[in-house]
Amino acid sequence: MKKRMLLKAAVAAMAVCFAAPFSAQAADKFRVVVMPKVIGIDYYNAVKAGIDEAVKELPDVEVTWTGPTQAQVEKQIEMIESIIATKPDLIAVASNDPVAIAPVLKKAKAAGIKVMTWDGDANARDFFVNLVDYDEFGAGLVEAMVKETGPKADIAIITTTFTAPNQTLWIEGIKKTIAAKYPDLKILDTRAAGESTEKAFKIAQDFIKSKPSLKGIIALGVPNVPGAVDAVKQAGKVGQISVIGNALPNMMRGYLKDGTIKSTLLWSAPDHGYLTVYSARQMLTDGVAVGKSFKAGRMGTFTPKADKVSMSVALPVMVFTKDNVDQFNF
Amino acid sequence: MSSLKRIVRRTFGSDSHGTFNLGLLIALLLLLVWFSFAAPNFLSLASMANIARLVSEVGMVSIGMLLIVLLGGIDLSVGAMMALSGVVAGLAVQSGYSVTAAVILALLAGIVAGTLNGLIVSRAGIPSIIVTLGSMAVYRGVALGLSGGNSFAMPESMLWLGQADLIGIPVQFWLLLALAIVALWVLRRMTAGLTLFAIGNNETASRMAGLSVERAKTLVYTACGGLSALAGLVFAARVSSAKADFGVGLELDAITVVVLSGASLAGGSANVPGLVLGLLTIGVIRMGLSMLFVPSEIQAILIGLVLIVAVASGRLSASLKEALKLRVASGQRAV
């Protein structure tokens, strides 16, 4: 039994040796903890690149990047509980569930830590760095579509689910833009594909077969866009049916370069990290308030808007084409 | 007084697990000391209470798992049952039932699910790993269907179960300790417990001796289902909401704790004090490493290493003991 206990102590020793270089030390800097939904995927690695860029420009901010290995809110809650005890100045989390994470975030606030969310919102936070403004994104999608199909066309929409909040809000944004600017753009049908490339493929195929007047498909949901694009390609309708959607540049690079699609919309993941760090610093220095603009380095000025929980800013919409897609890696 | 002492010693005292548990306790204390030096603010009442709060759900499920493993089985559906019970409670509250009714319904859901597991395992003769692999998917699907993917808010009057403290220690940890003591009592001092040990060590002989093997097998799964449901309620109270995708991976955490307590997955042994100590050890390691901002990937590797080391050293010392016994028995001098 002594052997067992010695071995366990040895493992603990190894753990601390690993840990020593990671423990936060600096005295005068603002200590910010940024937590993504999950660690180790390309998208968040790209966000981290933006964070690193911002940290280089802001010598008084120190960022610790930490997150769970699985995209589960329970793991995030556990991590935040232990982080609260280390007394950082601010926690910025991309939550996997807005409701479940609220109690632990309230606890952080009660402990005097500022709480921010980004990417995945929560019901208890002082500030939210949103992906893109919903109406703006909806408008961007419509504009990109009209650019290819013209203002008079029949289109169809593929969404992920009818309950995901960002989906419903984007579709609302699409409809608002159509009503205001392009009344001759008709949405023939909207169907849900979950987050599945195959399902989106089948739905797109159905659209192409059953709607001969179809000129465009708006595919929402990163896995759904390539499904819709493949359907158009296989039906031999490249150039006749346009596909517009939100997808990662890495996924769409091939299609953009060979001309199957002309553009795809998203936001810049590195910019998201960059803006989060600058917003955090603003919160810790001059403070944030609705209508009080602040400068976020090379991204320009942002003005927080009031929302149901507190206030938020959003990223600008980014359009990827074959000319700029190589600058991005996520 | 002396008979009470006797009872306590018989129930909690020395046996084949005594030395193992002592080793675990020493390891736990060493870790506490180590982390208190390495991580500032580690050795605080708040951190200790947090650890207690965070391990309670896994702990409850582990007790159920321990009973099943004692019989040589396994239950992979505990996470799904946990989510299902939370969803049932949330749905009940939303439909206008009282909190008490919702809690009872949630516990019933777990008990029914667990019993289904037990019936299929004991009657149909299909290995428990396959049965619970399937039921894991089924129960998760039912939870998703009932909730439609949405989350339910938990009523204020229920939140104390997951968020309140009793003299500084979280309520759910007291609950866990009570359940552990009950489990220990049943296993050591009641015929039911001895029956389980008998079946776990030699099922055929037990059956021939007239023990109701099928009933015992079914009941441990029922107990596990009930405990998973309880854990689900505690978790929903802790995060003030219930959703169908909670508890994914819980089964692996529970199995880890059971293995760390020294139990063989082939059945026949159970070590409740070791379970609680192992549970706290993992909790301390996770909290300590998180406070040191050790990346999650490395945390996972380290806990895996601890598990392998614990099991390997257990096997090593067991086989060394066997080898020594053989030598002595055959009259040779011990090396």
XYZ file of C-alpha atoms in Angstrom:
665
model
C 0.000 0.000 0.000
C 2.911 2.328 0.635
C 3.856 1.845 -3.022
C 0.401 2.948 -4.110
C 0.534 6.036 -1.988
C 4.037 6.892 -3.145
C 2.986 6.518 -6.751
C 0.018 8.785 -6.191
C 2.207 11.397 -4.552
C 4.601 11.139 -7.484
C 1.773 11.787 -9.910
C 0.714 14.807 -7.893
C 4.280 16.046 -8.001
C 4.312 15.659 -11.765
C 1.099 17.614 -11.921
C 2.514 20.524 -10.008
C 5.692 20.540 -12.099
C 3.478 20.831 -15.145
C 1.439 23.474 -13.451
C 4.188 25.768 -12.196
C 4.844 27.539 -15.497
C 1.110 28.066 -15.973
C 0.223 29.710 -12.695
C -0.631 33.376 -12.972
C 1.935 35.621 -11.346
C 1.969 39.226 -12.590
C 1.093 41.922 -10.101
C 0.014 45.104 -11.894
C -1.817 43.715 -14.869
C -5.512 43.141 -15.279
C -6.121 39.417 -15.036
C -8.715 38.283 -17.543
C -9.865 34.707 -18.040
C -11.328 33.908 -21.465
C -13.207 30.638 -21.829
C -14.471 29.231 -25.151
C -17.254 26.689 -25.535
C -14.692 23.986 -26.150
C -10.966 23.793 -26.487
C -9.036 22.544 -29.434
C -11.134 23.251 -32.510
C -9.993 25.355 -35.452
C -12.630 28.013 -34.938
C -11.535 28.807 -31.387
C -7.865 28.550 -32.287
C -8.579 31.361 -34.716
C -10.290 33.346 -31.951
C -7.209 32.800 -29.787
C -5.042 34.294 -32.542
C -7.105 37.460 -32.299
C -6.801 37.444 -28.517
C -3.031 37.123 -28.737
C -2.943 40.035 -31.145
C -4.897 42.240 -28.753
C -2.791 41.217 -25.766
C 0.351 42.283 -27.649
C -1.172 45.717 -28.135
C -2.372 46.042 -24.521
C 0.510 45.633 -22.079
C -1.675 46.017 -19.010
C -3.909 43.046 -19.800
C -3.026 39.433 -19.091
C -5.287 36.789 -20.596
C -5.584 33.192 -19.499
C -7.226 31.021 -22.148
C -8.860 27.968 -20.660
C -11.808 25.784 -21.534
C -13.317 22.315 -21.322
C -12.343 19.510 -23.668
C -16.022 18.845 -24.352
C -18.637 21.447 -25.245
C -20.675 20.885 -22.096
C -21.918 23.540 -19.758
C -21.360 21.346 -16.686
C -17.620 21.338 -17.350
C -17.635 25.097 -17.807
C -19.488 25.552 -14.537
C -16.948 23.392 -12.731
C -14.054 25.343 -14.205
C -15.573 28.694 -13.366
C -16.176 27.587 -9.769
C -12.473 26.913 -9.367
C -11.488 30.063 -11.257
C -13.542 32.246 -8.928
C -11.253 31.189 -6.078
C -8.225 32.505 -7.995
C -9.827 35.959 -7.992
C -9.311 37.194 -11.563
C -10.486 40.681 -12.492
C -12.789 39.536 -15.252
C -14.195 36.311 -16.682
C -15.278 36.241 -20.345
C -17.083 33.034 -21.241
C -18.665 31.603 -24.404
C -21.405 29.680 -22.716
C -22.801 26.354 -23.908
C -26.116 27.067 -22.220
C -27.380 30.521 -21.271
C -29.583 29.382 -18.396
C -27.508 26.710 -16.662
C -24.426 28.883 -16.392
C -26.236 31.843 -14.846
C -25.962 30.798 -11.157
C -22.198 30.393 -11.211
C -21.768 33.681 -13.089
C -23.903 35.425 -10.470
C -21.600 33.899 -7.875
C -18.610 35.363 -9.707
C -20.226 38.775 -9.767
C -20.940 38.517 -6.044
C -17.244 37.785 -5.546
C -16.400 41.088 -7.210
C -15.375 39.623 -10.580
C -16.651 41.316 -13.729
C -18.566 38.956 -15.998
C -18.669 39.109 -19.781
C -19.962 36.734 -22.403
C -18.999 36.292 -26.025
C -20.228 33.935 -28.738
C -22.568 32.005 -26.401
C -24.610 34.342 -24.251
C -25.761 33.874 -20.664
C -28.643 35.245 -18.639
C -26.349 36.896 -16.111
C -23.578 39.127 -17.408
C -22.469 42.738 -17.504
C -21.557 42.767 -21.181
C -21.918 40.617 -24.291
C -19.741 40.598 -27.389
C -22.160 39.203 -29.924
C -21.222 37.526 -33.169
C -22.999 39.785 -35.581
C -26.026 41.965 -35.218
C -28.923 39.775 -36.306
C -30.595 42.298 -38.566
C -27.260 43.243 -40.089
C -26.483 39.624 -40.867
C -29.900 39.036 -42.364
C -29.425 42.123 -44.527
C -25.948 40.979 -45.548
C -27.313 37.610 -46.660
C -30.045 39.247 -48.733
C -27.644 41.729 -50.332
C -25.251 38.928 -51.283
C -28.143 36.982 -52.790
C -29.528 39.943 -54.735
C -26.068 40.630 -56.108
C -26.179 37.263 -57.859
C -29.879 36.725 -58.610
C -31.082 40.270 -59.074
C -33.900 41.860 -57.043
C -36.637 39.693 -58.575
C -36.167 36.023 -57.779
C -37.551 32.969 -56.009
C -35.438 31.698 -53.163
C -35.664 29.088 -50.430
C -34.145 28.917 -46.969
C -32.489 26.028 -45.167
C -32.129 26.587 -41.444
C -30.802 24.443 -38.591
C -33.741 24.312 -36.217
C -36.751 26.502 -35.809
C -35.945 27.040 -32.131
C -32.304 28.159 -32.217
C -32.438 31.863 -31.309
C -29.762 33.085 -33.698
C -31.499 31.281 -36.588
C -34.917 32.770 -35.935
C -33.396 36.214 -35.499
C -31.386 35.951 -38.707
C -34.456 34.853 -40.640
C -36.321 37.772 -39.152
C -33.524 40.027 -40.336
C -33.764 38.513 -43.824
C -37.510 39.096 -43.962
C -37.165 42.667 -42.692
C -34.660 43.509 -45.436
C -36.817 41.911 -48.110
C -39.881 43.785 -46.945
C -37.985 47.086 -46.899
C -35.843 46.846 -50.023
C -36.618 43.840 -52.224
C -40.324 43.075 -52.256
C -39.924 40.989 -55.422
C -37.654 38.517 -53.681
C -39.937 35.638 -52.740
C -39.172 33.014 -50.112
C -40.826 29.856 -51.420
C -40.070 27.575 -48.481
C -38.062 27.260 -45.272
C -36.978 23.846 -43.999
C -34.818 22.665 -41.072
C -31.772 20.450 -41.555
C -30.370 20.452 -38.038
C -26.581 20.748 -38.269
C -26.258 18.046 -40.905
C -24.586 18.311 -44.282
C -26.468 15.253 -45.614
C -29.848 16.528 -44.530
C -29.177 19.923 -46.034
C -28.109 18.150 -49.230
C -31.428 16.244 -49.407
C -33.501 19.313 -48.653
C -31.648 21.321 -51.286
C -32.175 18.518 -53.800
C -35.892 18.558 -53.005
C -36.000 22.314 -53.501
C -34.246 22.064 -56.870
C -36.548 19.293 -58.087
C -39.831 20.703 -56.845
C -39.307 24.386 -57.571
C -38.263 24.956 -61.182
C -38.244 28.719 -60.719
C -35.728 28.544 -57.895
C -32.840 30.985 -58.341
C -31.222 30.943 -54.905
C -30.869 29.057 -51.625
C -29.949 30.709 -48.347
C -28.343 27.988 -46.242
C -27.977 28.829 -42.549
C -25.807 26.707 -40.326
C -22.148 26.047 -40.963
C -22.504 22.310 -41.788
C -25.548 22.955 -43.989
C -23.913 25.258 -46.514
C -21.636 22.662 -48.156
C -24.626 20.292 -48.347
C -26.663 22.797 -50.283
C -23.707 23.669 -52.512
C -23.113 19.998 -53.342
C -26.762 19.552 -54.254
C -26.600 22.455 -56.675
C -23.360 21.167 -58.149
C -24.688 17.632 -58.609
C -27.869 18.892 -60.216
C -25.667 20.733 -62.682
C -27.191 24.060 -61.722
C -24.021 25.983 -60.879
C -24.495 29.531 -62.110
C -28.264 29.145 -62.298
C -28.915 28.658 -58.591
C -26.890 30.705 -56.118
C -26.124 29.475 -52.662
C -25.519 32.015 -49.916
C -24.852 31.056 -46.333
C -22.764 31.319 -43.211
C -19.804 29.013 -43.418
C -16.188 28.787 -42.447
C -13.747 30.056 -45.080
C -11.680 26.850 -44.818
C -14.717 24.762 -45.691
C -15.750 26.937 -48.596
C -12.336 27.721 -50.032
C -12.565 25.007 -52.718
C -16.037 26.071 -53.835
C -15.101 29.737 -53.893
C -12.024 29.121 -55.941
C -13.691 26.921 -58.551
C -16.597 29.278 -58.875
C -19.385 27.063 -57.562
C -20.264 29.867 -55.192
C -19.295 33.503 -55.346
C -19.333 34.488 -51.693
C -20.021 33.220 -48.229
C -20.780 35.218 -45.130
C -19.574 34.983 -41.592
C -17.691 37.145 -39.169
C -14.033 37.142 -38.413
C -13.223 34.726 -35.616
C -9.887 36.418 -34.792
C -11.712 39.760 -34.670
C -14.090 38.258 -32.132
C -11.218 37.439 -29.811
C -9.639 40.826 -30.441
C -12.834 42.721 -29.644
C -13.483 40.624 -26.539
C -10.109 41.546 -25.068
C -10.540 45.238 -25.870
C -14.047 45.214 -24.401
C -12.736 43.518 -21.271
C -10.105 46.171 -20.871
C -12.690 48.895 -21.383
C -14.818 47.361 -18.632
C -11.866 47.270 -16.267
C -10.592 50.778 -16.928
C -13.097 53.359 -18.033
C -16.213 51.221 -17.709
C -18.936 50.473 -20.217
C -22.339 52.073 -20.557
C -25.082 52.073 -23.150
C -24.251 54.639 -25.787
C -20.733 55.207 -24.476
C -18.462 54.541 -27.437
C -15.045 53.055 -27.000
C -12.179 52.347 -29.307
C -11.124 48.760 -29.951
C -7.712 49.085 -31.533
C -7.634 48.490 -35.262
C -11.306 47.539 -35.384
C -12.485 51.046 -34.744
C -15.197 52.374 -32.490
C -17.989 50.387 -30.911
C -21.059 51.613 -29.088
C -22.819 49.278 -26.668
C -26.515 48.815 -27.259
C -28.941 47.973 -24.495
C -30.438 44.489 -24.523
C -32.615 42.279 -22.304
C -29.825 41.350 -19.924
C -27.504 44.351 -19.948
C -25.744 45.599 -23.083
C -23.791 44.298 -26.047
C -21.686 45.089 -29.070
C -21.489 43.026 -32.232
C -18.938 42.194 -34.883
C -19.211 43.506 -38.419
C -20.372 41.040 -41.051
C -17.587 39.620 -43.159
C -18.004 38.495 -46.747
C -15.530 35.905 -48.027
C -14.846 35.703 -51.735
C -12.198 33.912 -53.760
C -10.052 37.032 -53.485
C -9.803 37.236 -49.702
C -10.493 33.688 -48.518
C -6.808 32.776 -48.353
C -6.149 35.329 -45.653
C -8.126 33.312 -43.153
C -7.566 29.978 -41.513
C -10.648 28.770 -39.674
C -21.276 1.945 24.625
C -18.949 -0.958 23.964
C -21.539 -2.690 21.759
C -21.964 0.547 19.765
C -18.212 0.682 19.369
C -18.301 -2.913 18.226
C -21.003 -2.200 15.689
C -19.148 0.830 14.367
C -15.913 -1.078 14.110
C -17.629 -4.049 12.432
C -19.300 -1.737 9.948
C -16.542 0.714 9.189
C -13.504 -1.009 10.463
C -10.634 -3.107 9.297
C -11.045 -5.688 6.610
C -9.393 -6.363 3.291
C -9.984 -2.746 2.301
C -8.638 -1.169 5.449
C -5.047 -0.727 4.305
C -6.126 0.382 0.841
C -8.383 3.045 2.289
C -5.622 4.226 4.579
C -3.381 4.590 1.547
C -6.080 6.567 -0.249
C -6.572 8.813 2.757
C -2.857 9.537 2.985
C -2.699 10.263 -0.741
C -5.668 12.630 -0.387
C -4.050 14.483 2.502
C -0.757 14.756 0.626
C -2.575 16.219 -2.367
C -4.375 18.724 -0.167
C -1.095 19.839 1.350
C 0.607 20.012 -2.038
C -2.102 22.060 -3.699
C -2.400 24.402 -0.766
C 1.213 25.409 -1.382
C 1.041 25.432 -5.175
C -2.256 27.237 -5.648
C -3.087 30.383 -3.694
C -6.502 30.322 -2.030
C -6.767 26.549 -2.453
C -7.059 25.632 1.198
C -10.072 27.794 1.942
C -13.485 26.843 3.255
C -15.019 28.122 0.040
C -12.843 25.893 -2.155
C -13.432 22.842 0.011
C -17.171 23.478 -0.035
C -16.981 23.836 -3.824
C -15.227 20.514 -4.195
C -17.878 18.898 -2.019
C -20.626 20.484 -4.094
C -19.141 19.472 -7.423
C -18.474 15.803 -6.575
C -21.839 15.072 -4.997
C -23.733 14.194 -8.159
C -21.053 11.828 -9.474
C -20.776 10.404 -5.961
C -24.454 9.479 -5.753
C -24.364 7.795 -9.127
C -21.118 6.025 -8.205
C -22.796 4.384 -5.231
C -25.387 2.917 -7.580
C -22.644 1.904 -9.984
C -20.729 0.268 -7.128
C -23.676 -1.995 -6.381
C -23.984 -2.974 -10.027
C -20.242 -3.556 -10.406
C -20.358 -5.696 -7.275
C -22.524 -8.085 -9.274
C -20.175 -7.918 -12.219
C -22.359 -5.622 -14.294
C -22.145 -2.046 -15.532
C -24.621 0.730 -16.238
C -23.819 3.111 -19.068
C -27.220 4.776 -18.991
C -26.754 6.735 -15.744
C -26.093 10.026 -17.505
C -29.189 9.632 -19.655
C -31.311 8.749 -16.602
C -29.955 11.808 -14.828
C -30.965 14.066 -17.724
C -34.330 12.337 -18.040
C -35.194 12.925 -14.388
C -34.289 16.593 -14.654
C -36.455 16.966 -17.748
C -39.369 15.143 -16.099
C -39.140 17.453 -13.091
C -38.975 20.524 -15.300
C -41.873 19.384 -17.446
C -43.962 18.579 -14.378
C -43.389 22.008 -12.866
C -44.145 23.680 -16.171
C -47.373 21.683 -16.437
C -48.510 23.031 -13.100
C -47.627 20.206 -10.726
C -46.310 21.073 -7.275
C -42.592 20.882 -6.620
C -43.073 17.827 -4.393
C -45.024 16.037 -7.103
C -42.394 16.978 -9.666
C -39.611 15.576 -7.490
C -41.520 12.348 -6.931
C -42.213 11.990 -10.651
C -38.565 12.583 -11.431
C -37.422 9.939 -8.950
C -40.036 7.542 -10.325
C -38.719 8.121 -13.837
C -35.258 7.045 -12.703
C -36.580 4.076 -10.776
C -38.630 2.870 -13.734
C -35.736 3.357 -16.138
C -33.379 1.540 -13.800
C -35.822 -1.304 -13.276
C -36.193 -1.716 -17.032
C -32.426 -2.009 -17.268
C -32.397 -4.588 -14.482
C -35.241 -6.667 -15.889
C -33.638 -6.951 -19.301
C -30.209 -7.760 -17.877
C -31.478 -10.370 -15.446
C -34.152 -12.033 -17.577
C -32.933 -11.771 -21.143
C -29.380 -12.779 -20.391
C -27.897 -9.971 -22.487
C -24.675 -8.481 -21.085
C -25.329 -5.330 -19.095
C -22.896 -3.301 -21.158
C -24.980 -3.899 -24.271
C -28.326 -3.412 -22.571
C -27.320 -0.126 -20.965
C -25.588 1.063 -24.125
C -28.948 0.767 -25.805
C -30.979 2.149 -22.931
C -28.573 5.095 -22.715
C -29.638 6.084 -26.221
C -33.312 5.373 -25.560
C -33.541 7.364 -22.315
C -31.589 10.252 -23.811
C -33.969 10.187 -26.761
C -36.993 10.210 -24.462
C -35.538 13.173 -22.590
C -34.963 15.024 -25.863
C -38.458 14.212 -27.043
C -40.095 15.347 -23.815
C -38.172 18.594 -23.741
C -38.012 19.348 -27.456
C -34.415 20.421 -26.918
C -35.499 23.290 -24.688
C -34.377 23.892 -21.150
C -36.736 24.159 -18.185
C -36.242 26.670 -15.403
C -36.241 25.153 -11.938
C -38.574 26.725 -9.372
C -37.010 28.828 -6.606
C -38.275 26.534 -3.872
C -36.204 23.666 -5.220
C -32.865 25.411 -5.637
C -31.764 24.768 -2.036
C -31.100 21.134 -2.976
C -28.203 22.171 -5.148
C -27.196 25.575 -3.894
C -27.663 25.695 -0.132
C -25.244 24.907 2.691
C -25.797 23.287 6.084
C -23.154 24.486 8.557
C -20.883 25.438 5.706
C -21.134 22.107 3.884
C -23.325 21.838 0.771
C -26.663 20.076 1.260
C -26.004 17.571 -1.509
C -22.775 16.471 0.130
C -24.608 15.694 3.362
C -27.036 13.701 1.222
C -24.158 11.850 -0.391
C -22.640 11.004 2.983
C -25.992 9.744 4.249
C -26.389 7.552 1.154
C -22.851 6.234 1.575
C -23.530 5.283 5.185
C -26.762 3.528 4.184
C -24.931 1.659 1.421
C -22.177 0.660 3.824
C -24.695 -0.552 6.389
C -26.651 -2.578 3.852
C -23.529 -4.153 2.408
C -21.881 -5.039 5.708
C -24.694 -5.599 8.131
C -27.742 -6.734 6.226
C -28.523 -10.021 4.552
C -29.279 -8.182 1.352
C -25.712 -6.932 1.255
C -24.246 -10.347 1.950
C -26.448 -11.751 -0.812
C -24.944 -9.257 -3.227
C -21.408 -10.235 -2.225
C -22.282 -13.899 -2.647
C -23.755 -13.388 -6.107
C -20.881 -11.163 -7.129
C -18.291 -13.719 -6.133
C -19.975 -16.841 -7.433
C -23.287 -16.496 -9.210
C -23.748 -20.181 -9.995
C -23.154 -21.288 -6.434
C -25.488 -18.565 -5.174
C -28.205 -19.668 -7.535
C -27.801 -23.273 -6.416
C -27.872 -22.177 -2.798
C -31.326 -20.778 -3.490
C -30.541 -17.050 -3.484
C -32.882 -14.981 -5.651
C -30.245 -13.898 -8.141
C -32.646 -12.376 -10.677
C -34.330 -10.223 -8.092
C -31.034 -8.997 -6.674
C -29.764 -8.166 -10.144
C -32.891 -6.213 -11.008
C -32.907 -4.331 -7.726
C -29.365 -2.976 -8.009
C -30.271 -1.432 -11.356
C -33.412 0.006 -9.819
C -31.323 1.538 -7.045
C -28.895 2.956 -9.586
C -31.766 4.462 -11.543
C -33.160 6.086 -8.423
C -29.748 7.458 -7.456
C -29.193 8.801 -10.960
C -32.559 10.528 -10.764
C -31.594 12.051 -7.421
C -28.323 13.240 -8.902
C -30.286 14.718 -11.792
C -32.481 16.685 -9.387
C -29.456 17.938 -7.459
C -27.772 19.043 -10.673
C -30.891 20.757 -11.973
C -31.169 22.572 -8.641
C -27.504 23.551 -8.792
C -27.743 25.105 -12.264
C -31.352 26.250 -11.859
C -32.367 24.506 -15.084
C -32.935 21.110 -16.680
C -32.040 20.098 -20.190
C -31.875 16.821 -22.096
C -28.176 17.088 -22.888
C -26.896 17.249 -19.305
C -24.902 14.403 -17.846
C -23.180 13.220 -21.006
C -20.121 11.275 -19.921
C -21.331 10.877 -16.347
C -21.136 7.104 -16.653
C -17.393 7.258 -17.255
C -16.856 9.526 -14.238
C -18.825 7.118 -12.060
C -16.925 4.086 -13.332
C -13.634 5.890 -12.747
C -14.559 6.486 -9.124
C -15.679 2.880 -8.630
C -12.440 1.542 -10.108
C -10.413 3.978 -8.019
C -12.080 2.539 -4.923
C -10.365 -0.732 -5.664
C -13.363 -2.635 -7.008
C -12.798 -5.189 -9.727
C -15.108 -4.725 -12.698
C -15.541 -8.500 -12.751
C -17.496 -8.192 -9.520
C -17.245 -9.508 -6.020
C -15.908 -6.535 -4.105
C -17.220 -3.226 -2.879
C -15.472 -0.538 -0.868
C -17.747 2.332 0.090
C -15.268 4.327 2.224
C -12.748 3.910 -0.584
C -15.367 5.194 -3.012
C -15.869 8.385 -1.035
C -12.131 8.877 -0.609
C -11.475 8.231 -4.304
C -14.258 10.643 -5.201
C -12.760 13.380 -3.024
C -9.288 12.685 -4.425
C -10.479 13.222 -7.987
C -12.397 16.307 -6.885
C -9.323 17.756 -5.203
C -7.127 17.023 -8.218
C -9.581 18.638 -10.640
C -10.132 21.723 -8.478
C -6.423 22.100 -7.762
C -5.366 21.739 -11.387
C -8.086 24.139 -12.520
C -6.961 26.734 -10.012
C -3.464 26.387 -11.408
C -4.906 26.842 -14.900
C -3.457 23.556 -16.065
C -5.039 23.008 -19.509
C -8.055 20.685 -19.498
C -6.382 18.236 -21.855
C -3.521 17.789 -19.404
C -5.952 17.480 -16.494
C -7.688 14.639 -18.300
C -4.352 12.914 -18.965
C -3.305 13.240 -15.326
C -6.524 11.824 -13.950
C -6.223 8.957 -16.428
C -2.669 8.355 -15.202
C -3.790 8.354 -11.562
C -6.401 5.759 -12.443
C -3.947 3.527 -14.304
C -1.352 3.848 -11.552
C -3.904 3.042 -8.852
C -5.239 -0.003 -10.672
C -1.824 -1.232 -11.765
C -0.301 -0.922 -8.307
C -3.349 -2.668 -6.881
C -2.950 -5.548 -9.319
C 0.793 -5.622 -8.792
C 0.570 -5.873 -5.033
C -2.257 -8.407 -5.292
C -0.259 -10.668 -7.588
C 2.863 -10.190 -5.454
C 0.824 -11.291 -2.438
C -0.429 -14.328 -4.331
C 3.079 -15.272 -5.413
C 4.373 -14.956 -1.852
C 1.496 -17.044 -0.504
C 2.199 -19.795 -3.018
C 5.864 -19.911 -2.119
C 5.182 -20.079 1.593
C 2.446 -22.688 1.096
C 4.657 -24.939 -0.998
C 7.267 -24.885 1.718
C 9.905 -22.826 -0.051
C 11.539 -19.950 1.626
C 9.912 -16.580 0.802
C 12.161 -14.493 -1.419
